[in-house]
Coordinates of C-alpha atoms and ligand atoms in Angstrom, one line a residue:
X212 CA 101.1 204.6 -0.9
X213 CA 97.3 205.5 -0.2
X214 CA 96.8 208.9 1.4
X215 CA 96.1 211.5 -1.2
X216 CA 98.5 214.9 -0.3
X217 CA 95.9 217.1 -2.7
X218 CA 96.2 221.0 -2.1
X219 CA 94.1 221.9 -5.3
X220 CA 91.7 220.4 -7.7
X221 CA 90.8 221.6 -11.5
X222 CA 88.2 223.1 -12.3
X223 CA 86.8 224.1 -15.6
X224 CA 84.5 226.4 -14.2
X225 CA 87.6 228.7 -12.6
X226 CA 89.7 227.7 -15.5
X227 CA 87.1 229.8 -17.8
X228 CA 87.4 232.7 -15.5
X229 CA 90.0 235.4 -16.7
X230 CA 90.5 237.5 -13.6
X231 CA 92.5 240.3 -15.1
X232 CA 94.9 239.7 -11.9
X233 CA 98.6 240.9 -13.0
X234 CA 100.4 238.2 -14.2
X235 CA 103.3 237.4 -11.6
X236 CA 107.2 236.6 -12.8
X237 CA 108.9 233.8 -10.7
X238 CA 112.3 233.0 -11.0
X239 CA 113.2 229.9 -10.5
X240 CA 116.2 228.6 -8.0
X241 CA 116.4 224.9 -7.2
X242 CA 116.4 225.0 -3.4
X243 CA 119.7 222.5 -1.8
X244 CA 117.5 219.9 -0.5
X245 CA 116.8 219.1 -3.8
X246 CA 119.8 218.3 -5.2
X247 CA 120.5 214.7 -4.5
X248 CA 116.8 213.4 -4.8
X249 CA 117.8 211.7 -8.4
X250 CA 120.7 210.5 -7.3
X251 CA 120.8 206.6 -9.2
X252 CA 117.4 206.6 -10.3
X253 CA 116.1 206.9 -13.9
X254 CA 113.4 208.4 -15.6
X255 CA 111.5 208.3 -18.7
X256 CA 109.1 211.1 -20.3
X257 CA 106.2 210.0 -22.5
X258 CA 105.6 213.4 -24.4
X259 CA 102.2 213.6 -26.3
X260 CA 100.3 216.3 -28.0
X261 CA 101.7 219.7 -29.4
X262 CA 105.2 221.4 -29.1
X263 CA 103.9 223.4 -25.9
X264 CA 103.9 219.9 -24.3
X265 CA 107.3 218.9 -26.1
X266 CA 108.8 222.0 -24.3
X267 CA 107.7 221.4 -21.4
X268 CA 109.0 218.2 -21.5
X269 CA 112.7 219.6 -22.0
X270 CA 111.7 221.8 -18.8
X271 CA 110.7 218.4 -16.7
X272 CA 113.6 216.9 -17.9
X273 CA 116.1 219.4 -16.4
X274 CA 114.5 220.0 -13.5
X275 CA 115.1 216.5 -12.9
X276 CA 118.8 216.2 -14.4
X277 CA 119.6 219.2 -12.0
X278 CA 117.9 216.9 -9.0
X279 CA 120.8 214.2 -10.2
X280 CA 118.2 212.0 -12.2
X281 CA 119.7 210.4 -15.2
X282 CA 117.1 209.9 -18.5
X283 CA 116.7 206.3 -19.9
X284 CA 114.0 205.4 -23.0
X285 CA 112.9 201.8 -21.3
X286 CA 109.7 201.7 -19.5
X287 CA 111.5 198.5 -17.4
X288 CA 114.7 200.7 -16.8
X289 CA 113.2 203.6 -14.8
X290 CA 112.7 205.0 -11.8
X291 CA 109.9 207.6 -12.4
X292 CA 107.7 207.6 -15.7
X293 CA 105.9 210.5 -16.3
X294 CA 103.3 211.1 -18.9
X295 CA 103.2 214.5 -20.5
X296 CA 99.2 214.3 -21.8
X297 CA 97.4 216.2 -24.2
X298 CA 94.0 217.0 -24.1
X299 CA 93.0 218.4 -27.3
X300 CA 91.1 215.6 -28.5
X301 CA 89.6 212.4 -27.2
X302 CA 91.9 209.6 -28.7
X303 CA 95.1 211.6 -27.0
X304 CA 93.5 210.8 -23.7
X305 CA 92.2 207.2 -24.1
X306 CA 96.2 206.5 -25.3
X307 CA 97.6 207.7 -21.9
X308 CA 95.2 205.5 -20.0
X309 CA 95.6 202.3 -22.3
X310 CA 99.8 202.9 -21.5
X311 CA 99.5 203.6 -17.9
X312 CA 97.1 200.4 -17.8
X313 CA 99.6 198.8 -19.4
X314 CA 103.0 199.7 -17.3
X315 CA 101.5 199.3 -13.9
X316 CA 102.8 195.9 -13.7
X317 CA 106.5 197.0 -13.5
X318 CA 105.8 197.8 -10.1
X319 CA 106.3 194.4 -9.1
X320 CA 109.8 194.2 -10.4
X321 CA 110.4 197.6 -9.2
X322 CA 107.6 198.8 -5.9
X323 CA 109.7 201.8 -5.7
X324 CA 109.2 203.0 -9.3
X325 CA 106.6 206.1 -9.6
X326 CA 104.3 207.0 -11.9
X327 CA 103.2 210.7 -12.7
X328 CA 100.4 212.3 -15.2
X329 CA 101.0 215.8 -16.1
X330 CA 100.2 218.3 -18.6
X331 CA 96.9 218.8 -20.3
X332 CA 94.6 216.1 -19.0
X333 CA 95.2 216.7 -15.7
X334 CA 93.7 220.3 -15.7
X335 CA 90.1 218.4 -16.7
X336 CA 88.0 217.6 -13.5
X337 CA 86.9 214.3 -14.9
X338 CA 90.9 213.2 -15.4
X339 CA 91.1 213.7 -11.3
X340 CA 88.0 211.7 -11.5
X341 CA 89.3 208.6 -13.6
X342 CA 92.5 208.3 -12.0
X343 CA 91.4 208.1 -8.4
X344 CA 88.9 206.0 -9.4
X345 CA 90.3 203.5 -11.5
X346 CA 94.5 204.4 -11.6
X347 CA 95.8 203.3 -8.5
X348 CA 99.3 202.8 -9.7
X349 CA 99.2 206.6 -10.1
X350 CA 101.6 208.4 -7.6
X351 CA 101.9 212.2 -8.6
X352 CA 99.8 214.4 -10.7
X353 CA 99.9 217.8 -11.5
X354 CA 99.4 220.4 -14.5
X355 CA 100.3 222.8 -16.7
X356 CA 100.7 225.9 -14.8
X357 CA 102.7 224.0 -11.2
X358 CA 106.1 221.7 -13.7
X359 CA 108.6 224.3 -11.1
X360 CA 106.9 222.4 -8.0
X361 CA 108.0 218.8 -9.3
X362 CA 110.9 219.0 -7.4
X363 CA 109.0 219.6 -4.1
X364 CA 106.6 216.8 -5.3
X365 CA 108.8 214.7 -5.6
X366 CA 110.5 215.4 -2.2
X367 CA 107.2 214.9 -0.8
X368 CA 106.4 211.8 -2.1
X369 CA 109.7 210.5 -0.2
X370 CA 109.1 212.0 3.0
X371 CA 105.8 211.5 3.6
X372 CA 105.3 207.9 1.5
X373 CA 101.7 210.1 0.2
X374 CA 100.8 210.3 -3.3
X375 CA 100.8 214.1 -4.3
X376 CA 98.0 215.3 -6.9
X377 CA 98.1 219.5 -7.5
X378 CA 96.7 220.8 -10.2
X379 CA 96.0 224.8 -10.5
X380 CA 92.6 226.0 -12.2
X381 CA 93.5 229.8 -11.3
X382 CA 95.2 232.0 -14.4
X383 CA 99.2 231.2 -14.7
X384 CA 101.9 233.2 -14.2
X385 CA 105.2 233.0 -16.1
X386 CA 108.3 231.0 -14.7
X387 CA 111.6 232.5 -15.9
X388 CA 115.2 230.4 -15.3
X389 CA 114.0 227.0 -15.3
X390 CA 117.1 224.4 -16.0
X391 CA 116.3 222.9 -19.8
X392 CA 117.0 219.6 -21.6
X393 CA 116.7 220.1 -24.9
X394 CA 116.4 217.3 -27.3
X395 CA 118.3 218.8 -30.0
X396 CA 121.3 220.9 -29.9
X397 CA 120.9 223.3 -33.2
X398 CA 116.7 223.7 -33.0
X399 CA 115.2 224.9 -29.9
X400 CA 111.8 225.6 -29.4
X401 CA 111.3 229.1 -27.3
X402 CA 108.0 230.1 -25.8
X403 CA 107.0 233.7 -26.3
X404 CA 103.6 233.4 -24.9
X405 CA 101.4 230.8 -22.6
X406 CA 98.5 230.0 -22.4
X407 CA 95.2 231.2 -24.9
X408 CA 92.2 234.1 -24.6
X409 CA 90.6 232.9 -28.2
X410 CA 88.1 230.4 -27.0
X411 CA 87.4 229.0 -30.1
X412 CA 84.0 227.1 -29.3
X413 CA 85.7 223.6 -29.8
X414 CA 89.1 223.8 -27.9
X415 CA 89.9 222.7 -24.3
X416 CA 93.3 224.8 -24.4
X417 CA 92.3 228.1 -23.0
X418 CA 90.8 225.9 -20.0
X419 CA 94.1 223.5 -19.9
X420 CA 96.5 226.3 -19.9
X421 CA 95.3 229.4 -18.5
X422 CA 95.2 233.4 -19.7
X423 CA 97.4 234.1 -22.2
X424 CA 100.4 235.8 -20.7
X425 CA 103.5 237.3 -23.3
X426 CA 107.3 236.8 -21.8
X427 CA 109.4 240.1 -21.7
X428 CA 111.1 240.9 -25.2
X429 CA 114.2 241.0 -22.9
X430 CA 113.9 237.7 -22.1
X431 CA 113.0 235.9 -25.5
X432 CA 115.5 237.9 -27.4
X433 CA 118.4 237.2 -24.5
X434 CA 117.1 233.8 -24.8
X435 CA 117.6 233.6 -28.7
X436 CA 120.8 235.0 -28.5
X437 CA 122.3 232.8 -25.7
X438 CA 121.2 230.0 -27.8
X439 CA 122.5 231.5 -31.0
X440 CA 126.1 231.8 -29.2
X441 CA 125.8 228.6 -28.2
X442 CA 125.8 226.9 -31.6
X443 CA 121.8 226.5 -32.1
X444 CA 120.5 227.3 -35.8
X445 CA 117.1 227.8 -36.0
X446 CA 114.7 228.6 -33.0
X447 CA 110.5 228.2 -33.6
X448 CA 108.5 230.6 -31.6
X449 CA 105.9 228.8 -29.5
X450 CA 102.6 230.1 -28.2
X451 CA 98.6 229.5 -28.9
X452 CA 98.3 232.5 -31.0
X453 CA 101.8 234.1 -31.4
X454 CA 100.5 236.8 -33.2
X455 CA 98.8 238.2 -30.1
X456 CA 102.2 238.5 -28.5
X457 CA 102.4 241.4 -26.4
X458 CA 98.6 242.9 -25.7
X459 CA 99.1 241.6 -22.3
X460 CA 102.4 243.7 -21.6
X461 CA 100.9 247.5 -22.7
X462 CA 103.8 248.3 -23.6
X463 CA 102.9 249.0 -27.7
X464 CA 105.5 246.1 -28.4
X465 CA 103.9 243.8 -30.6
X466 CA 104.8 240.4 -32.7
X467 CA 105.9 242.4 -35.6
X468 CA 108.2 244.6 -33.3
X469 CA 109.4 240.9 -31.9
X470 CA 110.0 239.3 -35.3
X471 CA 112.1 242.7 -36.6
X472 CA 114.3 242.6 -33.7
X473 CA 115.0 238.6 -33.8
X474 CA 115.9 239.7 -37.3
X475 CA 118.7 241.3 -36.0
X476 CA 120.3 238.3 -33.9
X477 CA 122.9 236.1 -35.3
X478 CA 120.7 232.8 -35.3
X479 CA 120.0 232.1 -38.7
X480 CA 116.6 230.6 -39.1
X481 CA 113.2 231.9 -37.0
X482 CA 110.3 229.8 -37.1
X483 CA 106.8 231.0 -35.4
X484 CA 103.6 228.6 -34.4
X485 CA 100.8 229.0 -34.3
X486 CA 99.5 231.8 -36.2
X487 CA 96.0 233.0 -35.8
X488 CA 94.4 234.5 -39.2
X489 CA 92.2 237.1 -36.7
X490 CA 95.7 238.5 -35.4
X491 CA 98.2 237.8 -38.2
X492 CA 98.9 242.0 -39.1
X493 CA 100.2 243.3 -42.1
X494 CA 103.5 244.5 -39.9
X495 CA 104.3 240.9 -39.8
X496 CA 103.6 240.2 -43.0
X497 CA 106.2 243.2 -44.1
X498 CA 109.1 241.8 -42.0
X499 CA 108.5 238.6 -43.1
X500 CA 109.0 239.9 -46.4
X501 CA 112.2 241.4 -45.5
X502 CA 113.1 237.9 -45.0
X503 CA 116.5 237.5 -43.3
X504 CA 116.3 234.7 -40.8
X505 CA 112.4 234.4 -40.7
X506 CA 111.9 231.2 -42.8
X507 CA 109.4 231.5 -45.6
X508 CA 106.8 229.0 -44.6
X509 CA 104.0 230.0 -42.4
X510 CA 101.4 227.6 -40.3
X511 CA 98.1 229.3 -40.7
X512 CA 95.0 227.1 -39.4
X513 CA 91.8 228.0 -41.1
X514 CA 90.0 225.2 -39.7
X515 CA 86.6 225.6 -42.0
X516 CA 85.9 227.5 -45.5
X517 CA 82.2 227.8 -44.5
X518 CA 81.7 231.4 -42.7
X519 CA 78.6 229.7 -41.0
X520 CA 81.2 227.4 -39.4
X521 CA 83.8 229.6 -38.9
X522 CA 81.4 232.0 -36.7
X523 CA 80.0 229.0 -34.8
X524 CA 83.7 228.3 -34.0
X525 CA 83.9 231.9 -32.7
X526 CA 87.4 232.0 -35.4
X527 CA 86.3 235.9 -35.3
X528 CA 87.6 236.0 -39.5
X529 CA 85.3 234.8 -42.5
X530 CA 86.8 232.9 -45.2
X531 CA 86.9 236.1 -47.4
X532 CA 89.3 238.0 -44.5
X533 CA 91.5 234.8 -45.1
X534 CA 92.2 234.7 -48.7
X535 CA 93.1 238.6 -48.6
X536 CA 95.4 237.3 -45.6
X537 CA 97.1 234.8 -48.2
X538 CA 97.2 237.3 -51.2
X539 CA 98.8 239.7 -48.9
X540 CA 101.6 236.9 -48.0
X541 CA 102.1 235.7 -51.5
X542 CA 103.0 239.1 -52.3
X543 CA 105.3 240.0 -49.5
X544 CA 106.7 236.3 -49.7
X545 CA 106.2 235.2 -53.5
X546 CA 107.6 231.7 -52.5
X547 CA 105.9 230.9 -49.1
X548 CA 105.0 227.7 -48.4
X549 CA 101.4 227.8 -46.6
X550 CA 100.1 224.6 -44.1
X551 CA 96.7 224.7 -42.0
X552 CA 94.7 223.1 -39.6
X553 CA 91.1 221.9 -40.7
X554 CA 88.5 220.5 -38.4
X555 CA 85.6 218.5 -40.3
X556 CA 82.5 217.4 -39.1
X557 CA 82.2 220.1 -36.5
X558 CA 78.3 220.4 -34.8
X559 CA 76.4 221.4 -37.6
X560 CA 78.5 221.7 -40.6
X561 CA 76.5 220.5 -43.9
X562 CA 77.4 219.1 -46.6
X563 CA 77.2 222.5 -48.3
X564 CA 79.7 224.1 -45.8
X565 CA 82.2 221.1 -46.1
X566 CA 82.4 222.0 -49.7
X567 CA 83.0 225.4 -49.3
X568 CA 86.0 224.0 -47.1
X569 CA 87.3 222.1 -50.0
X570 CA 87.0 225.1 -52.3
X571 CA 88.9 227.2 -50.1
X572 CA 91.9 224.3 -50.1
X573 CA 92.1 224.5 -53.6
X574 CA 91.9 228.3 -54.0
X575 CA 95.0 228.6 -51.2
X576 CA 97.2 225.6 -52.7
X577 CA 97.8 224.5 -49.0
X578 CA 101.2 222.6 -48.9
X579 CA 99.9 220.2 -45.8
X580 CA 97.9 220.2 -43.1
X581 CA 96.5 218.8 -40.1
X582 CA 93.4 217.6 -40.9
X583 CA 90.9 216.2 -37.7
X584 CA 87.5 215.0 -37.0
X585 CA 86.0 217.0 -34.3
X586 CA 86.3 215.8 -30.9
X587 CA 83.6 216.7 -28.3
X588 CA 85.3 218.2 -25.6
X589 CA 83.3 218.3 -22.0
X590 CA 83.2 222.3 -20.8
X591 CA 83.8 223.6 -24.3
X592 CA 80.6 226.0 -25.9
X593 CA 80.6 223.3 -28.4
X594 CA 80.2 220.1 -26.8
X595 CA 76.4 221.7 -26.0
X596 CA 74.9 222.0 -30.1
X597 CA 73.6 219.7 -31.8
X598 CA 75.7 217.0 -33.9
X599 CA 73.6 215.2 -36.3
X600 CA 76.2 214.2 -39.1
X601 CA 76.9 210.6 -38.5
X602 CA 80.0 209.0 -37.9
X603 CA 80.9 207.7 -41.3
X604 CA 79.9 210.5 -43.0
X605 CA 82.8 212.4 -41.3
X606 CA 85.3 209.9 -42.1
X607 CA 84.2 210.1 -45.8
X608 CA 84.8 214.0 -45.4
X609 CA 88.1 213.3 -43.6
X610 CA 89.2 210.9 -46.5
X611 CA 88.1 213.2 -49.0
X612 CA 90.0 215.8 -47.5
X613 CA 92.7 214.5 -46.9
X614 CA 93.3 213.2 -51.6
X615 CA 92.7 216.8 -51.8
X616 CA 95.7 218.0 -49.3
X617 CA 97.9 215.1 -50.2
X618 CA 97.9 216.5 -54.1
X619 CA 98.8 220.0 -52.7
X620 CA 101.5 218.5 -50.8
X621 CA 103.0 216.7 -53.7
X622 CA 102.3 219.9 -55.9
X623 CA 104.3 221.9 -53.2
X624 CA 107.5 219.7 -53.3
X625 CA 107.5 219.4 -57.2
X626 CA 107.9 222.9 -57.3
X627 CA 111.8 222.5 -56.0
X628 CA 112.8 219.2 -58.5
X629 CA 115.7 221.0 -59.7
X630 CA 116.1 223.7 -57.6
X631 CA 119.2 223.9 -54.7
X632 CA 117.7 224.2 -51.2
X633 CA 119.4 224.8 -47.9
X634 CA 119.1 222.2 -45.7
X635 CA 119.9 221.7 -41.5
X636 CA 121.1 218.5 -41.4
X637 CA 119.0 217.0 -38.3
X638 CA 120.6 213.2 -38.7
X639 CA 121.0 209.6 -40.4
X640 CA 117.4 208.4 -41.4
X641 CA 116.0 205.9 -39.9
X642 CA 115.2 203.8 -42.5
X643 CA 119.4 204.0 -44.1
X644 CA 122.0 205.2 -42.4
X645 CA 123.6 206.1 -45.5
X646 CA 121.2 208.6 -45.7
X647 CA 120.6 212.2 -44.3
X648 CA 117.6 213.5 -43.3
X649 CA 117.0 217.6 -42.4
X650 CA 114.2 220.3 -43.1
X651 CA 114.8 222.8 -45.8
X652 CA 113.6 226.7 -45.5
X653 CA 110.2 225.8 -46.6
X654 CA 109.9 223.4 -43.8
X655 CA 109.9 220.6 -46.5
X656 CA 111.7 217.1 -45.3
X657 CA 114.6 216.5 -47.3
X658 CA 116.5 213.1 -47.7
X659 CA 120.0 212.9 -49.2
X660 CA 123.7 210.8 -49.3
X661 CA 125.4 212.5 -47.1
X662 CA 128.6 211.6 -44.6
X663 CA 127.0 212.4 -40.6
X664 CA 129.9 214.6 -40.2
X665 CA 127.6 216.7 -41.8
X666 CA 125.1 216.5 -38.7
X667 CA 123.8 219.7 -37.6
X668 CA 124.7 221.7 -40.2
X669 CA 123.2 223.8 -43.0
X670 CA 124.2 222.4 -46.6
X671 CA 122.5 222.6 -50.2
X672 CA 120.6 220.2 -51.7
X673 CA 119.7 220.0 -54.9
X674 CA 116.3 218.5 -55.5
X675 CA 116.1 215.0 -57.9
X676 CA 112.8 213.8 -57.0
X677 CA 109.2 215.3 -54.8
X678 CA 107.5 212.7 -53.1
X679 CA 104.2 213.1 -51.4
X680 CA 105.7 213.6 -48.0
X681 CA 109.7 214.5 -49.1
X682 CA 111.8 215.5 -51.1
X683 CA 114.9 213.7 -52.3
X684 CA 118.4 215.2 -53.4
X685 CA 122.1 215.4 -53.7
X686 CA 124.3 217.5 -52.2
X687 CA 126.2 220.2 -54.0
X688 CA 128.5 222.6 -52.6
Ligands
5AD782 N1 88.4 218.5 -32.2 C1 89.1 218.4 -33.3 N2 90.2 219.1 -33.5 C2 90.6 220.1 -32.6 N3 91.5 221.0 -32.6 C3 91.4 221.7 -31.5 N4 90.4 221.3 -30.8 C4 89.8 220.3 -31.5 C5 88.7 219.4 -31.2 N5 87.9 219.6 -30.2 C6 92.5 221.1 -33.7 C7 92.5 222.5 -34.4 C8 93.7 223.1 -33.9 C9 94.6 221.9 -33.7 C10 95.8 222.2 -32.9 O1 93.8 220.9 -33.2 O2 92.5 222.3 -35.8 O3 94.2 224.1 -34.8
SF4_783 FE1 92.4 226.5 -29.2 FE2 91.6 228.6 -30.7 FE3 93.3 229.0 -28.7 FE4 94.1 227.7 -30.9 S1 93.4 229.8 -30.8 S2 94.5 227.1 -28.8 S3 92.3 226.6 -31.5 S4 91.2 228.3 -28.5

């Protein structure tokens, strides 16, 4: 295949535009010609990056099952591989290439095998750029905002024998009733919004996945409750900022209105990510505190303790609005366990202001994080100041960092040696399959003897030993 079938191209510049147009609801119907497409061929998804991507992924994967493709996890085995990228920082993107460098050569066993790009990277010009120039083995690329077209693509791509590349710049719209693969079958992740107005100065995300647009209450809380009846546990609200859920819709229904009223469902554990300290609203700190299903752990990236930073990040809350955030949890939620997101060595940060950060993670007692060097990211505010801290200095910050978090950690699991915890019972670990290995209502990894009977259901615990990273126990009735 040489001929390029290539409707649109990304670009940052209209990515950054928010046009204010009304955001459209499509409802997906698989059209008949479809249908066979898959019929004896394979595929394989290579998921990277955050859970938007990973449900995504669980969309691609039933559009496909409903074309009659079947999945495999061998690179050699399949028909179609398609690479689910992430943009966010520059070591996600130099992966992708190094593994689609790497699997081009199974088109020799197999010419008819296709590979696809899709997801984040795509939606950057200079991705277009790199794969045209130097990815021939590419077939089929598109984005974030066009996964209901892969079926079309794909059609396409057999009819005409031309590579299809389609990637939308323009603000998304929401696509409602798209088939769904999930990869487990008592967690599902449920999107509530897409896509991200913040524009913190560093992040490639509002430019990768368009305006921020809310779903319908209607349709999340049908959503949770179809999954509740159908045997799922525990569902984890996904969007860039949930807590701005809803300003999009005018209709005065907000996150904590959201939360209160998935309160009321029969699933029996809510998760949310990611939380935004600039929208995060003492209504959903009260229902949280009226615990029920809402799980008391909360996600909360603060990224830097240095208000200097933090305003050159555009984060729009200083470090002081951030503690009176965490008070006010601790208070509503007196055993919450808090985790972050912290970005060192961002353009200009001193040494001064990456102490301030470590102050602040001892003042919160952080129970984990995501901790990051700061990527430069082409098209982002940032990527034009100045960054004169050299390289090893912001691995020594990193390292530093990271003691400091790693003694919260451990300092958060000791605080449940002893104590019975209810635990959902994801599977046998991997290490011994006498073992079973599930997440507790903290969020904390649990390992324990168990019988895999026991496999997707919520059992206690009681704590013998914190690790670092787990916490190990024995089950009581
Ligand atoms: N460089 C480093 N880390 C980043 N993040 C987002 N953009 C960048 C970047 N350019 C981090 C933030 C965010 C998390 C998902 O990724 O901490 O909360
Ligand atoms: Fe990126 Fe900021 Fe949006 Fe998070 S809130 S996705 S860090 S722009």
């Amino acid at each position: 295949m040489k001929k390029y079938s290539s409707y649109f191209e990304p670009s940052l510049k209209d990515a950054r535009k928010r046009l204010h147009k009304d955001t459209a609801i499509i409802n997906f119907h698989m059209e008949p010609r479809y249908f066979d497409l898959g019929k004896n061929k394979k595929y394989l998804i290579k998921t990277y990056g955050c859970q938007a991507n990973i449900a995504d992924s669980e969309r691609i994967a039933g559009l496909l099952e409903a074309m009659g493709y079947s999945e495999v996890f061998e690179d050699d085995k399949s028909d179609l591989i398609l690479f689910n990228t992430c943009a966010i920082r520059e070591n996600a993107e130099d992966r992708v290439f190094g593994e689609v460098g790497r699997i081009k050569s199974l088109k020799k066993t197999n010419p008819n095998l296709l590979i696809g790009i899709c997801g984040c990277m795509p939606q950057e010009e200079k991705t277009i750029k790199t794969i045209k120039e130097k990815h021939p083995e590419v077939d089929l690329v598109f984005g974030t905002h066009n996964i209901f077209r892969l079926p079309e693509y794909l059609y396409e791509i057999k009819e005409k024998s031309e590579k299809v590349f389609e990637v939308f710049s323009y603000e998304g719209d929401i696509v409602e009733d798209m088939p769904v693969k999930r990869d487990h079958n008592k967690k599902a992740w449920v999107n509530i919004t897409f896509g991200c107005d913040e524009f913190c100065t560093y992040c490639i995300v509002p430019y990768t996945r368009g305006k921020e647009r809310s779903r319908s209450p209607e349709h999340i809380i049908n959503e949770v409750k179809e999954l509740a009846s159908n045997g799922y546990k525990e569902v984890t609200l996904l969007g860039q900022n949930v807590n701005s859920y809803g300003k999009d819709l005018n209709i005065g229904y907000t996150f904590a209105n959201l939360l209160s009223d998935l309160q009321k469902t029969d699933i029996e554990r809510v998760r949310f990510t990611t939380s935004h300290p600039k929208d995060l609203d003492l209504a959903t700190i009260e229902v949280m505190g009226r615990r029920g299903n809402i799980m008391p752990h909360l996600h909360l990236p603060v990224q830097s303790g240095s208000n200097t930073v933090l305003k050159k990040m555009n984060r729009k809350y200083t470090k002081e609005d951030y503690i009176n955030l965490i008070t006010a949890l601790k208070n509503a939620v007196p055993d919450i366990a808090i985790t972050t997101d912290i970005i060192v060595g961002f353009p200009t940060e001193t040494e001064e202001d990456y102490l301030k950060t470590l102050e602040l993670v001892k003042e919160v007692g952080f129970e984990g994080a995501y901790t990051f060097i700061y990527s430069k990211r082409e098209g982002t505010p940032a990527a034009k100041y100045e960054d004169d801290t050299p390289a090893d200095v912001k691995k020594t910050r990193l390292l530093n960092l990271n003691k400091l978090i790693n003694e919260g950690f451990l300092k958060g699991n000791k605080r449940f040696e002893g104590k019975i915890v209810k635990v959902l019972v994801d599977g046998e670990s991997a290490k011994n399959d006498e073992m079973l290995t599930g997440y507790s209502e903290h969020n904390k990894l649990v390992n324990f003897k168990g019988d895999s009977s026991l496999i997707g259901s919520i059992v206690n615990v009681k704590i013998d030993k914190a690790y670092t990273w787990h916490l190990r126990g024995t089950i009581v009735k």
